[in-house]
Amino acid sequence: MRETFDVIIIGAGTTGLAALREVKKRTDNFAIINDGPWGTVCARVGCMPSKALIEAAKAFHRRTSFEEFGIHGADCLTPDIAAVLRRVRRLRDDFVGSTLKATEVLGERAISGRARLLETGRLEVNGQELRARNIIIATGSRPFVPSPWLALDRQILTTDTLFEQKTLPDRVAVIGLGAVGVEMAQALARLGIEVTAFSKSDTVAGLSDPKVNAVAAELLADEFRIHLGKQADLRVADGDMRVCAGTQETAVDAVLASLGRRPNIENLGLETLGIQLNERGLPPVDPHTMQIADLPVFMAGDVSGMRPLLHEAADEGHIAGINATHPAPIRFERRTPLAIVFTDPGIAIVGKKHASLASGTLAGEVRFERQSRARMAQRNDGILRIYAEPVSGRLLGAEMCSPDAEHMAHLLTLAIGRSLTVHEMLRMPFYHPVLEEGLRTALRELSKQLPRCRESDLAGCEAFGAQALD
């Protein structure tokens, strides 16, 4: 190996691989170091296996509406949990294999081991010192489990271990109802497991709009027991694991800890960079350059704790990879915030959250109980709320728990990113019958609160009709 590299990337997850793609375009004098299994968290234990489990649960749950459609015999269907988990792992292994291709061809430039910074430009791995003109830190994160729970060993599951189980117990508690907790609680319940969920927060899935949160919590509570607003504690009594929250006590066979993730910074040597770290032990990072202070060191992805989502992690790796090979850091504009939770109905947050809106912001909403396409599909539950500036009508954000939330969220993300107004959105065609007609209902409710700008949603024709119904 060369004595001094142009770039060393620490971490080969989604962020590290995104950085690698950019670094490889500009230099072949690089190395990438990874501690533990190669292959991204998303492919191994995150987005992909969880969605494979969710799809199995969704397919089995569909039987509950068969009678309404005139289809009989649903009571004869049963899930084979072991077979479900085998399929999850089979798909998972294929996804992991795809991510490994990027590093398998690197030879000695791909190093397995734990890196520790010695100072700016110097690090150690496997007892060997390496030097680099630029370093990218992309070490990712891991599930958080309170220390006292670790003694319970195999009865405590996380997303790192859930998909490795050969089968699942009859009674599971899910503690923590962020995005992952909500998704897994519903999926397990739909597969016939007795699920009880706990959260010290009064909100679920990151929602901040009280109306949307109330609908989401109510719909989820129809499928499994939920206890919100109380801290959950574990104890073992008479051979049973018990979860206690307030006056509630529930006996379970296992607990899925879904209490968020912690950045992988232990023994990384961030203190050797000579800059002040915050209370979490993290340095200041510019979200537009991914640079740490003014050092030739960049931190990107989940380890920074800023936007722990795959598409954001990939963007941050992209930015870090470019800037680590550029004479001066380039500032990049970040994408419109977008978060999607793959429950049923789906949950999504786009742009500004309700909690961050200024006083006087307008809101329009639609409920899906009477929405025609939703009724046809037996999916007529949920609510969507959109926020806009008064007077101008510029769209600011949305929160929803609705059918096809993942698709409506993308449409709204595009509109918000283009600074479209309510009136401009209403000029878009809405085909009939589609779920997006519900979105139009919410936009029309907003339109009634804005100054009138024209007689119709349709644009006016040019003098000779050439641009009719533009």
Short mmCIF file of C-alpha atoms in Angstrom, two decimals:
data_model
loop_
_atom_site.label_atom_id
_atom_site.label_comp_id
_atom_site.label_asym_id
_atom_site.label_seq_id
_atom_site.Cartn_x
_atom_site.Cartn_y
_atom_site.Cartn_z
CA MET A 1 0.00 0.00 0.00
CA ARG A 2 1.07 3.59 -0.51
CA GLU A 3 2.28 5.39 2.59
CA THR A 4 -0.10 8.34 2.19
CA PHE A 5 -3.53 8.03 0.60
CA ASP A 6 -5.49 10.83 -1.00
CA VAL A 7 -8.62 9.60 0.81
CA ILE A 8 -9.38 6.99 3.43
CA ILE A 9 -13.04 6.09 3.98
CA ILE A 10 -13.92 4.58 7.35
CA GLY A 11 -17.09 2.53 6.97
CA ALA A 12 -18.51 0.62 3.99
CA GLY A 13 -22.23 1.08 4.51
CA THR A 14 -24.57 3.08 2.29
CA THR A 15 -22.69 6.32 3.04
CA GLY A 16 -19.23 4.86 2.63
CA LEU A 17 -20.14 3.24 -0.69
CA ALA A 18 -21.67 6.49 -1.97
CA ALA A 19 -18.45 8.27 -1.02
CA LEU A 20 -16.42 5.52 -2.67
CA ARG A 21 -18.21 6.02 -5.99
CA GLU A 22 -17.20 9.68 -6.05
CA VAL A 23 -13.65 9.11 -4.80
CA LYS A 24 -12.98 6.44 -7.46
CA LYS A 25 -13.89 8.93 -10.19
CA ARG A 26 -11.12 11.28 -9.10
CA THR A 27 -8.29 9.16 -7.70
CA ASP A 28 -7.14 5.58 -7.41
CA ASN A 29 -5.06 6.40 -4.32
CA PHE A 30 -7.63 5.51 -1.67
CA ALA A 31 -8.54 2.89 0.89
CA ILE A 32 -11.81 1.90 2.55
CA ILE A 33 -11.84 0.36 6.04
CA ASN A 34 -14.77 -1.58 7.49
CA ASP A 35 -15.26 -3.04 10.95
CA GLY A 36 -17.52 -6.10 11.01
CA PRO A 37 -19.59 -7.58 8.16
CA TRP A 38 -19.32 -5.90 4.79
CA GLY A 39 -22.62 -4.95 3.17
CA THR A 40 -24.85 -2.08 4.19
CA VAL A 41 -27.05 -1.89 7.29
CA CYS A 42 -29.98 -1.22 4.95
CA ALA A 43 -29.44 -4.46 3.04
CA ARG A 44 -28.39 -6.64 5.99
CA VAL A 45 -30.65 -5.65 8.90
CA GLY A 46 -32.58 -2.51 7.96
CA CYS A 47 -34.75 -1.32 5.12
CA MET A 48 -34.75 -4.43 2.96
CA PRO A 49 -35.37 -7.36 5.35
CA SER A 50 -37.89 -5.31 7.30
CA LYS A 51 -39.87 -4.56 4.15
CA ALA A 52 -39.74 -8.21 3.13
CA LEU A 53 -41.32 -9.10 6.50
CA ILE A 54 -43.88 -6.30 6.13
CA GLU A 55 -44.92 -7.54 2.68
CA ALA A 56 -45.47 -11.07 4.01
CA ALA A 57 -47.58 -9.68 6.84
CA LYS A 58 -49.54 -7.49 4.45
CA ALA A 59 -50.25 -10.42 2.14
CA PHE A 60 -51.59 -12.53 5.02
CA HIS A 61 -53.61 -9.65 6.48
CA ARG A 62 -55.37 -9.13 3.15
CA ARG A 63 -57.50 -12.18 3.95
CA THR A 64 -59.44 -10.12 6.50
CA SER A 65 -61.25 -8.29 3.69
CA PHE A 66 -61.94 -11.33 1.50
CA GLU A 67 -65.54 -11.76 2.69
CA GLU A 68 -66.36 -8.18 1.68
CA PHE A 69 -65.15 -8.99 -1.83
CA GLY A 70 -67.21 -12.18 -1.95
CA ILE A 71 -64.18 -14.45 -1.54
CA HIS A 72 -64.66 -17.29 0.95
CA GLY A 73 -62.33 -19.65 2.76
CA ALA A 74 -59.93 -17.16 4.33
CA ASP A 75 -60.21 -18.91 7.72
CA CYS A 76 -58.21 -21.82 6.31
CA LEU A 77 -55.08 -19.72 5.73
CA THR A 78 -52.22 -19.90 8.24
CA PRO A 79 -48.77 -18.31 8.27
CA ASP A 80 -45.63 -20.44 8.49
CA ILE A 81 -43.41 -18.04 10.45
CA ALA A 82 -40.28 -20.11 9.86
CA ALA A 83 -40.91 -20.06 6.10
CA VAL A 84 -41.63 -16.32 6.19
CA LEU A 85 -38.28 -15.68 7.91
CA ARG A 86 -36.43 -17.97 5.49
CA ARG A 87 -37.75 -15.90 2.58
CA VAL A 88 -36.73 -12.70 4.36
CA ARG A 89 -33.18 -14.00 4.76
CA ARG A 90 -33.05 -15.30 1.18
CA LEU A 91 -34.01 -11.91 -0.18
CA ARG A 92 -31.71 -10.21 2.32
CA ASP A 93 -28.72 -12.26 1.21
CA ASP A 94 -29.37 -11.30 -2.40
CA PHE A 95 -29.53 -7.59 -1.51
CA VAL A 96 -26.32 -7.87 0.52
CA GLY A 97 -24.61 -9.64 -2.37
CA SER A 98 -25.37 -6.69 -4.61
CA THR A 99 -23.76 -4.21 -2.21
CA LEU A 100 -20.64 -6.37 -1.77
CA LYS A 101 -19.73 -6.13 -5.46
CA ALA A 102 -18.53 -2.55 -4.99
CA THR A 103 -15.79 -3.55 -2.55
CA GLU A 104 -14.90 -7.11 -3.58
CA VAL A 105 -12.93 -5.78 -6.58
CA LEU A 106 -10.77 -3.41 -4.54
CA GLY A 107 -8.22 -5.94 -3.37
CA GLU A 108 -5.85 -4.61 -0.69
CA ARG A 109 -7.55 -1.22 -0.78
CA ALA A 110 -10.49 -2.77 1.13
CA ILE A 111 -9.32 -3.32 4.70
CA SER A 112 -11.22 -5.26 7.37
CA GLY A 113 -10.58 -3.89 10.85
CA ARG A 114 -11.41 -1.19 13.36
CA ALA A 115 -9.91 2.21 12.59
CA ARG A 116 -8.86 4.71 15.25
CA LEU A 117 -7.88 8.28 14.52
CA LEU A 118 -4.49 9.33 15.86
CA GLU A 119 -4.74 12.94 14.71
CA THR A 120 -5.82 14.81 11.60
CA GLY A 121 -4.47 12.83 8.66
CA ARG A 122 -3.34 9.80 10.67
CA LEU A 123 -5.14 6.66 11.79
CA GLU A 124 -4.40 3.15 12.93
CA VAL A 125 -5.99 -0.12 11.83
CA ASN A 126 -4.88 -3.66 12.70
CA GLY A 127 -1.79 -2.26 14.39
CA GLN A 128 -0.69 -0.43 11.25
CA GLU A 129 -0.53 3.34 10.88
CA LEU A 130 -2.01 4.86 7.72
CA ARG A 131 -1.87 8.45 6.55
CA ALA A 132 -4.37 10.32 4.38
CA ARG A 133 -4.74 13.81 3.03
CA ASN A 134 -8.49 13.51 3.62
CA ILE A 135 -10.53 11.17 5.80
CA ILE A 136 -14.25 10.36 5.51
CA ILE A 137 -15.92 8.98 8.64
CA ALA A 138 -18.98 6.91 7.75
CA THR A 139 -19.13 4.39 10.59
CA GLY A 140 -22.93 4.33 10.81
CA SER A 141 -24.99 3.48 13.88
CA ARG A 142 -26.34 0.55 15.88
CA PRO A 143 -29.56 -0.19 17.80
CA PHE A 144 -29.65 1.17 21.34
CA VAL A 145 -30.37 -1.30 24.14
CA PRO A 146 -30.32 -0.13 27.79
CA SER A 147 -27.46 -1.78 29.68
CA PRO A 148 -29.68 -3.56 32.27
CA TRP A 149 -31.55 -5.29 29.46
CA LEU A 150 -28.44 -6.93 28.05
CA ALA A 151 -28.48 -9.54 30.82
CA LEU A 152 -31.73 -10.90 29.38
CA ASP A 153 -29.72 -12.09 26.39
CA ARG A 154 -31.74 -13.83 23.69
CA GLN A 155 -35.07 -12.58 24.95
CA ILE A 156 -34.07 -9.08 23.82
CA LEU A 157 -34.29 -8.63 20.06
CA THR A 158 -33.23 -5.74 17.86
CA THR A 159 -33.36 -5.36 14.10
CA ASP A 160 -29.80 -6.76 14.12
CA THR A 161 -31.12 -10.09 15.47
CA LEU A 162 -34.85 -10.22 14.62
CA PHE A 163 -34.42 -11.51 11.08
CA GLU A 164 -31.94 -14.17 12.16
CA GLN A 165 -34.55 -15.98 14.29
CA LYS A 166 -35.61 -19.40 12.99
CA THR A 167 -39.12 -18.68 14.26
CA LEU A 168 -40.77 -16.17 16.58
CA PRO A 169 -42.40 -16.55 20.02
CA ASP A 170 -46.12 -16.22 20.65
CA ARG A 171 -45.94 -13.01 22.73
CA VAL A 172 -43.72 -10.05 21.84
CA ALA A 173 -43.46 -6.61 23.36
CA VAL A 174 -42.25 -3.80 21.12
CA ILE A 175 -40.70 -0.98 23.13
CA GLY A 176 -40.34 2.24 21.21
CA LEU A 177 -42.79 3.37 18.54
CA GLY A 178 -40.69 5.33 16.14
CA ALA A 179 -40.71 4.32 12.49
CA VAL A 180 -39.11 0.90 12.99
CA GLY A 181 -41.09 0.03 16.12
CA VAL A 182 -44.44 0.84 14.49
CA GLU A 183 -43.58 -1.08 11.31
CA MET A 184 -42.42 -4.19 13.13
CA ALA A 185 -45.24 -4.15 15.70
CA GLN A 186 -47.88 -4.12 12.97
CA ALA A 187 -46.09 -6.73 10.84
CA LEU A 188 -45.67 -9.16 13.75
CA ALA A 189 -49.28 -8.66 14.84
CA ARG A 190 -50.51 -9.35 11.32
CA LEU A 191 -48.57 -12.62 11.30
CA GLY A 192 -50.55 -13.79 14.31
CA ILE A 193 -48.12 -12.88 17.09
CA GLU A 194 -49.61 -11.31 20.23
CA VAL A 195 -48.00 -7.88 20.25
CA THR A 196 -48.07 -5.26 22.99
CA ALA A 197 -46.34 -1.97 22.19
CA PHE A 198 -45.02 0.69 24.53
CA SER A 199 -43.71 4.21 24.05
CA LYS A 200 -42.79 6.91 26.54
CA SER A 201 -43.91 9.44 23.92
CA ASP A 202 -47.54 10.28 23.19
CA THR A 203 -46.81 10.25 19.47
CA VAL A 204 -46.09 7.46 17.02
CA ALA A 205 -43.82 7.20 13.99
CA GLY A 206 -42.40 10.69 14.40
CA LEU A 207 -45.71 12.44 13.76
CA SER A 208 -46.21 15.90 15.26
CA ASP A 209 -49.65 16.86 13.93
CA PRO A 210 -52.09 15.99 16.75
CA LYS A 211 -54.92 15.11 14.34
CA VAL A 212 -52.79 12.78 12.22
CA ASN A 213 -51.19 11.22 15.29
CA ALA A 214 -54.60 10.52 16.84
CA VAL A 215 -55.80 8.75 13.70
CA ALA A 216 -52.58 6.73 13.36
CA ALA A 217 -52.62 5.64 17.01
CA GLU A 218 -56.29 4.65 16.81
CA LEU A 219 -55.82 2.57 13.65
CA LEU A 220 -52.76 0.81 15.04
CA ALA A 221 -54.58 0.10 18.30
CA ASP A 222 -57.16 -1.85 16.28
CA GLU A 223 -54.41 -4.39 15.48
CA PHE A 224 -52.34 -4.61 18.69
CA ARG A 225 -52.32 -3.22 22.21
CA ILE A 226 -50.61 0.16 22.60
CA HIS A 227 -49.53 1.99 25.75
CA LEU A 228 -48.38 5.56 25.07
CA GLY A 229 -46.88 8.20 27.31
CA LYS A 230 -45.29 5.90 29.90
CA GLN A 231 -41.75 4.64 30.41
CA ALA A 232 -41.48 0.85 30.01
CA ASP A 233 -39.31 -1.23 32.34
CA LEU A 234 -38.46 -4.92 32.24
CA ARG A 235 -38.31 -7.48 35.01
CA VAL A 236 -38.31 -11.27 35.27
CA ALA A 237 -40.83 -12.92 37.61
CA ASP A 238 -41.77 -16.60 37.88
CA GLY A 239 -39.77 -17.35 34.77
CA ASP A 240 -41.73 -14.80 32.73
CA MET A 241 -40.40 -11.58 31.29
CA ARG A 242 -42.72 -8.76 32.27
CA VAL A 243 -42.99 -5.27 30.84
CA CYS A 244 -44.24 -2.63 33.25
CA ALA A 245 -45.48 0.80 32.17
CA GLY A 246 -47.40 2.83 34.74
CA THR A 247 -50.08 0.53 36.13
CA GLN A 248 -49.85 -1.83 33.15
CA GLU A 249 -47.91 -5.09 33.38
CA THR A 250 -47.67 -7.53 30.50
CA ALA A 251 -46.05 -10.98 30.37
CA VAL A 252 -44.15 -11.63 27.14
CA ASP A 253 -41.75 -14.17 25.66
CA ALA A 254 -39.45 -11.63 24.01
CA VAL A 255 -38.93 -7.89 23.65
CA LEU A 256 -38.09 -6.05 20.45
CA ALA A 257 -36.09 -3.02 21.56
CA SER A 258 -36.80 -0.19 19.14
CA LEU A 259 -35.39 2.74 21.07
CA GLY A 260 -33.47 4.41 18.29
CA ARG A 261 -29.86 4.07 17.20
CA ARG A 262 -26.52 5.31 18.51
CA PRO A 263 -23.60 6.51 16.37
CA ASN A 264 -20.63 4.16 16.15
CA ILE A 265 -17.97 6.46 17.60
CA GLU A 266 -16.59 4.42 20.51
CA ASN A 267 -12.77 4.30 20.40
CA LEU A 268 -12.82 6.14 17.09
CA GLY A 269 -10.49 8.82 18.42
CA LEU A 270 -12.57 11.89 17.56
CA GLU A 271 -11.00 13.66 20.54
CA THR A 272 -7.62 13.61 18.73
CA LEU A 273 -8.93 16.05 16.11
CA GLY A 274 -8.44 18.91 18.56
CA ILE A 275 -11.93 20.34 18.35
CA GLN A 276 -14.72 20.51 20.92
CA LEU A 277 -17.21 17.64 20.88
CA ASN A 278 -20.84 18.01 21.93
CA GLU A 279 -22.58 16.16 24.76
CA ARG A 280 -23.00 13.12 22.50
CA GLY A 281 -19.29 13.06 21.70
CA LEU A 282 -19.80 14.33 18.15
CA PRO A 283 -17.93 17.14 16.38
CA PRO A 284 -19.55 20.06 14.51
CA VAL A 285 -20.40 19.04 10.93
CA ASP A 286 -21.51 21.36 8.11
CA PRO A 287 -24.61 19.65 6.59
CA HIS A 288 -23.90 21.26 3.21
CA THR A 289 -20.25 20.11 2.91
CA MET A 290 -20.04 17.32 5.53
CA GLN A 291 -16.78 18.86 6.70
CA ILE A 292 -15.80 18.76 10.36
CA ALA A 293 -14.93 22.36 11.32
CA ASP A 294 -12.19 23.44 8.87
CA LEU A 295 -10.35 20.11 8.92
CA PRO A 296 -9.67 17.76 5.98
CA VAL A 297 -12.01 15.33 7.72
CA PHE A 298 -15.62 14.67 6.73
CA MET A 299 -18.38 12.92 8.67
CA ALA A 300 -21.43 11.61 6.86
CA GLY A 301 -24.42 9.32 7.25
CA ASP A 302 -26.01 7.94 10.41
CA VAL A 303 -22.88 8.53 12.47
CA SER A 304 -23.49 12.29 12.31
CA GLY A 305 -27.00 11.86 13.76
CA MET A 306 -28.43 14.54 11.48
CA ARG A 307 -30.76 12.75 9.03
CA PRO A 308 -30.71 8.98 9.65
CA LEU A 309 -32.44 7.96 6.41
CA LEU A 310 -30.93 5.98 3.55
CA HIS A 311 -31.41 8.57 0.82
CA GLU A 312 -29.93 11.25 3.07
CA ALA A 313 -27.03 8.99 4.02
CA ALA A 314 -26.32 8.34 0.35
CA ASP A 315 -26.43 12.09 -0.37
CA GLU A 316 -24.06 12.79 2.50
CA GLY A 317 -21.63 10.16 1.25
CA HIS A 318 -21.85 11.68 -2.22
CA ILE A 319 -21.09 15.15 -0.84
CA ALA A 320 -18.23 13.89 1.32
CA GLY A 321 -16.72 11.91 -1.55
CA ILE A 322 -16.69 14.96 -3.81
CA ASN A 323 -15.35 17.34 -1.19
CA ALA A 324 -12.64 14.97 -0.01
CA THR A 325 -11.22 15.05 -3.55
CA HIS A 326 -11.80 18.75 -4.28
CA PRO A 327 -9.42 21.65 -3.61
CA ALA A 328 -12.08 23.48 -1.58
CA PRO A 329 -15.37 22.15 -0.18
CA ILE A 330 -18.45 22.73 -2.32
CA ARG A 331 -21.69 23.60 -0.55
CA PHE A 332 -24.63 21.49 -1.70
CA GLU A 333 -28.32 22.24 -1.24
CA ARG A 334 -30.07 19.42 0.63
CA ARG A 335 -33.26 17.78 -0.59
CA THR A 336 -36.76 18.47 0.69
CA PRO A 337 -37.18 16.52 3.94
CA LEU A 338 -39.07 13.26 3.40
CA ALA A 339 -39.79 10.45 5.85
CA ILE A 340 -41.96 7.41 5.12
CA VAL A 341 -43.13 4.70 7.52
CA PHE A 342 -44.30 1.50 5.81
CA THR A 343 -47.34 0.77 7.91
CA ASP A 344 -50.86 0.24 6.58
CA PRO A 345 -52.18 2.89 6.15
CA GLY A 346 -48.82 4.41 5.37
CA ILE A 347 -47.39 7.26 7.41
CA ALA A 348 -45.35 10.06 5.85
CA ILE A 349 -43.95 13.48 6.71
CA VAL A 350 -42.95 15.86 3.93
CA GLY A 351 -41.24 19.25 4.16
CA LYS A 352 -41.92 21.11 7.37
CA LYS A 353 -43.45 19.15 10.22
CA HIS A 354 -46.55 20.51 11.92
CA ALA A 355 -44.55 21.22 15.08
CA SER A 356 -42.22 23.59 13.21
CA LEU A 357 -44.89 25.68 11.46
CA ALA A 358 -45.25 29.37 12.19
CA SER A 359 -48.42 30.71 13.75
CA GLY A 360 -51.05 31.46 11.12
CA THR A 361 -49.99 28.70 8.73
CA LEU A 362 -52.96 27.31 6.81
CA ALA A 363 -53.94 23.65 6.81
CA GLY A 364 -56.17 21.58 4.57
CA GLU A 365 -57.17 17.99 5.25
CA VAL A 366 -59.00 15.00 3.88
CA ARG A 367 -60.34 11.90 5.62
CA PHE A 368 -60.46 8.72 3.54
CA GLU A 369 -63.53 7.00 4.99
CA ARG A 370 -65.72 8.19 2.09
CA GLN A 371 -63.04 8.44 -0.62
CA SER A 372 -64.36 6.37 -3.52
CA ARG A 373 -61.23 4.52 -4.68
CA ALA A 374 -60.22 3.80 -1.08
CA ARG A 375 -63.67 2.31 -0.41
CA MET A 376 -63.45 0.05 -3.47
CA ALA A 377 -60.18 -1.40 -2.19
CA GLN A 378 -61.32 -1.70 1.45
CA ARG A 379 -58.56 0.75 2.38
CA ASN A 380 -60.76 3.66 3.40
CA ASP A 381 -59.00 4.72 6.61
CA GLY A 382 -56.70 7.58 7.39
CA ILE A 383 -56.13 11.30 7.12
CA LEU A 384 -53.87 13.64 5.15
CA ARG A 385 -53.09 17.23 6.19
CA ILE A 386 -51.24 19.76 4.04
CA TYR A 387 -49.75 23.07 5.23
CA ALA A 388 -49.36 26.27 3.22
CA GLU A 389 -48.34 29.87 3.68
CA PRO A 390 -51.20 32.35 4.09
CA VAL A 391 -51.71 34.80 1.20
CA SER A 392 -49.13 33.24 -1.17
CA GLY A 393 -50.43 29.70 -0.77
CA ARG A 394 -46.93 28.23 -1.14
CA LEU A 395 -46.88 24.62 0.04
CA LEU A 396 -44.76 24.07 3.15
CA GLY A 397 -45.27 20.50 4.28
CA ALA A 398 -47.63 17.65 5.03
CA GLU A 399 -48.21 14.86 7.53
CA MET A 400 -50.38 11.88 6.74
CA CYS A 401 -51.57 8.45 7.76
CA SER A 402 -53.28 7.40 4.57
CA PRO A 403 -53.58 4.82 1.80
CA ASP A 404 -50.62 5.02 -0.62
CA ALA A 405 -48.91 7.57 1.60
CA GLU A 406 -45.52 6.69 0.11
CA HIS A 407 -46.69 7.79 -3.34
CA MET A 408 -48.58 10.91 -2.29
CA ALA A 409 -45.58 11.92 -0.22
CA HIS A 410 -43.33 11.82 -3.27
CA LEU A 411 -45.76 13.96 -5.25
CA LEU A 412 -45.90 16.52 -2.46
CA THR A 413 -42.11 16.44 -2.05
CA LEU A 414 -41.75 17.43 -5.70
CA ALA A 415 -44.30 20.22 -5.30
CA ILE A 416 -42.68 21.61 -2.16
CA GLY A 417 -39.21 21.37 -3.68
CA ARG A 418 -40.43 23.39 -6.67
CA SER A 419 -42.07 25.97 -4.35
CA LEU A 420 -45.46 25.35 -5.94
CA THR A 421 -48.58 26.99 -4.55
CA VAL A 422 -51.93 25.45 -3.76
CA HIS A 423 -53.44 26.98 -6.90
CA GLU A 424 -50.61 25.66 -9.07
CA MET A 425 -51.09 22.17 -7.67
CA LEU A 426 -54.79 22.32 -8.43
CA ARG A 427 -53.95 22.90 -12.09
CA MET A 428 -52.53 19.38 -12.20
CA PRO A 429 -54.91 16.76 -13.66
CA PHE A 430 -56.35 14.31 -11.13
CA TYR A 431 -57.49 11.16 -12.89
CA HIS A 432 -60.71 9.50 -11.76
CA PRO A 433 -60.97 7.35 -9.73
CA VAL A 434 -57.62 7.51 -7.93
CA LEU A 435 -56.57 8.00 -4.33
CA GLU A 436 -54.92 11.28 -5.29
CA GLU A 437 -58.41 12.76 -5.60
CA GLY A 438 -58.25 12.80 -1.81
CA LEU A 439 -55.15 14.97 -2.07
CA ARG A 440 -57.13 17.33 -4.29
CA THR A 441 -59.84 17.56 -1.62
CA ALA A 442 -57.24 18.75 0.91
CA LEU A 443 -55.84 21.25 -1.61
CA ARG A 444 -59.32 22.61 -2.31
CA GLU A 445 -59.89 23.08 1.41
CA LEU A 446 -56.68 25.11 1.49
CA SER A 447 -57.72 27.05 -1.59
CA LYS A 448 -60.88 28.27 0.16
CA GLN A 449 -58.68 29.93 2.79
CA LEU A 450 -56.57 31.82 0.23
CA PRO A 451 -57.24 34.99 -1.78
CA ARG A 452 -59.11 34.12 -4.93
CA CYS A 453 -56.82 34.21 -7.96
CA ARG A 454 -59.06 33.07 -10.82
CA GLU A 455 -62.50 31.68 -11.60
CA SER A 456 -61.27 28.14 -12.25
CA ASP A 457 -58.49 25.67 -11.47
CA LEU A 458 -57.92 25.57 -15.22
CA ALA A 459 -55.58 28.02 -16.91
CA GLY A 460 -57.06 30.49 -19.37
CA CYS A 461 -56.80 29.89 -23.12
CA GLU A 462 -54.57 31.97 -25.38
CA ALA A 463 -56.21 34.30 -27.87
CA PHE A 464 -56.70 31.63 -30.50
CA GLY A 465 -57.17 28.69 -28.21
CA ALA A 466 -53.74 27.21 -28.98
CA GLN A 467 -53.00 26.65 -25.29
CA ALA A 468 -56.48 25.55 -24.31
CA LEU A 469 -56.72 24.05 -20.85
CA ASP A 470 -52.98 24.52 -20.32
#
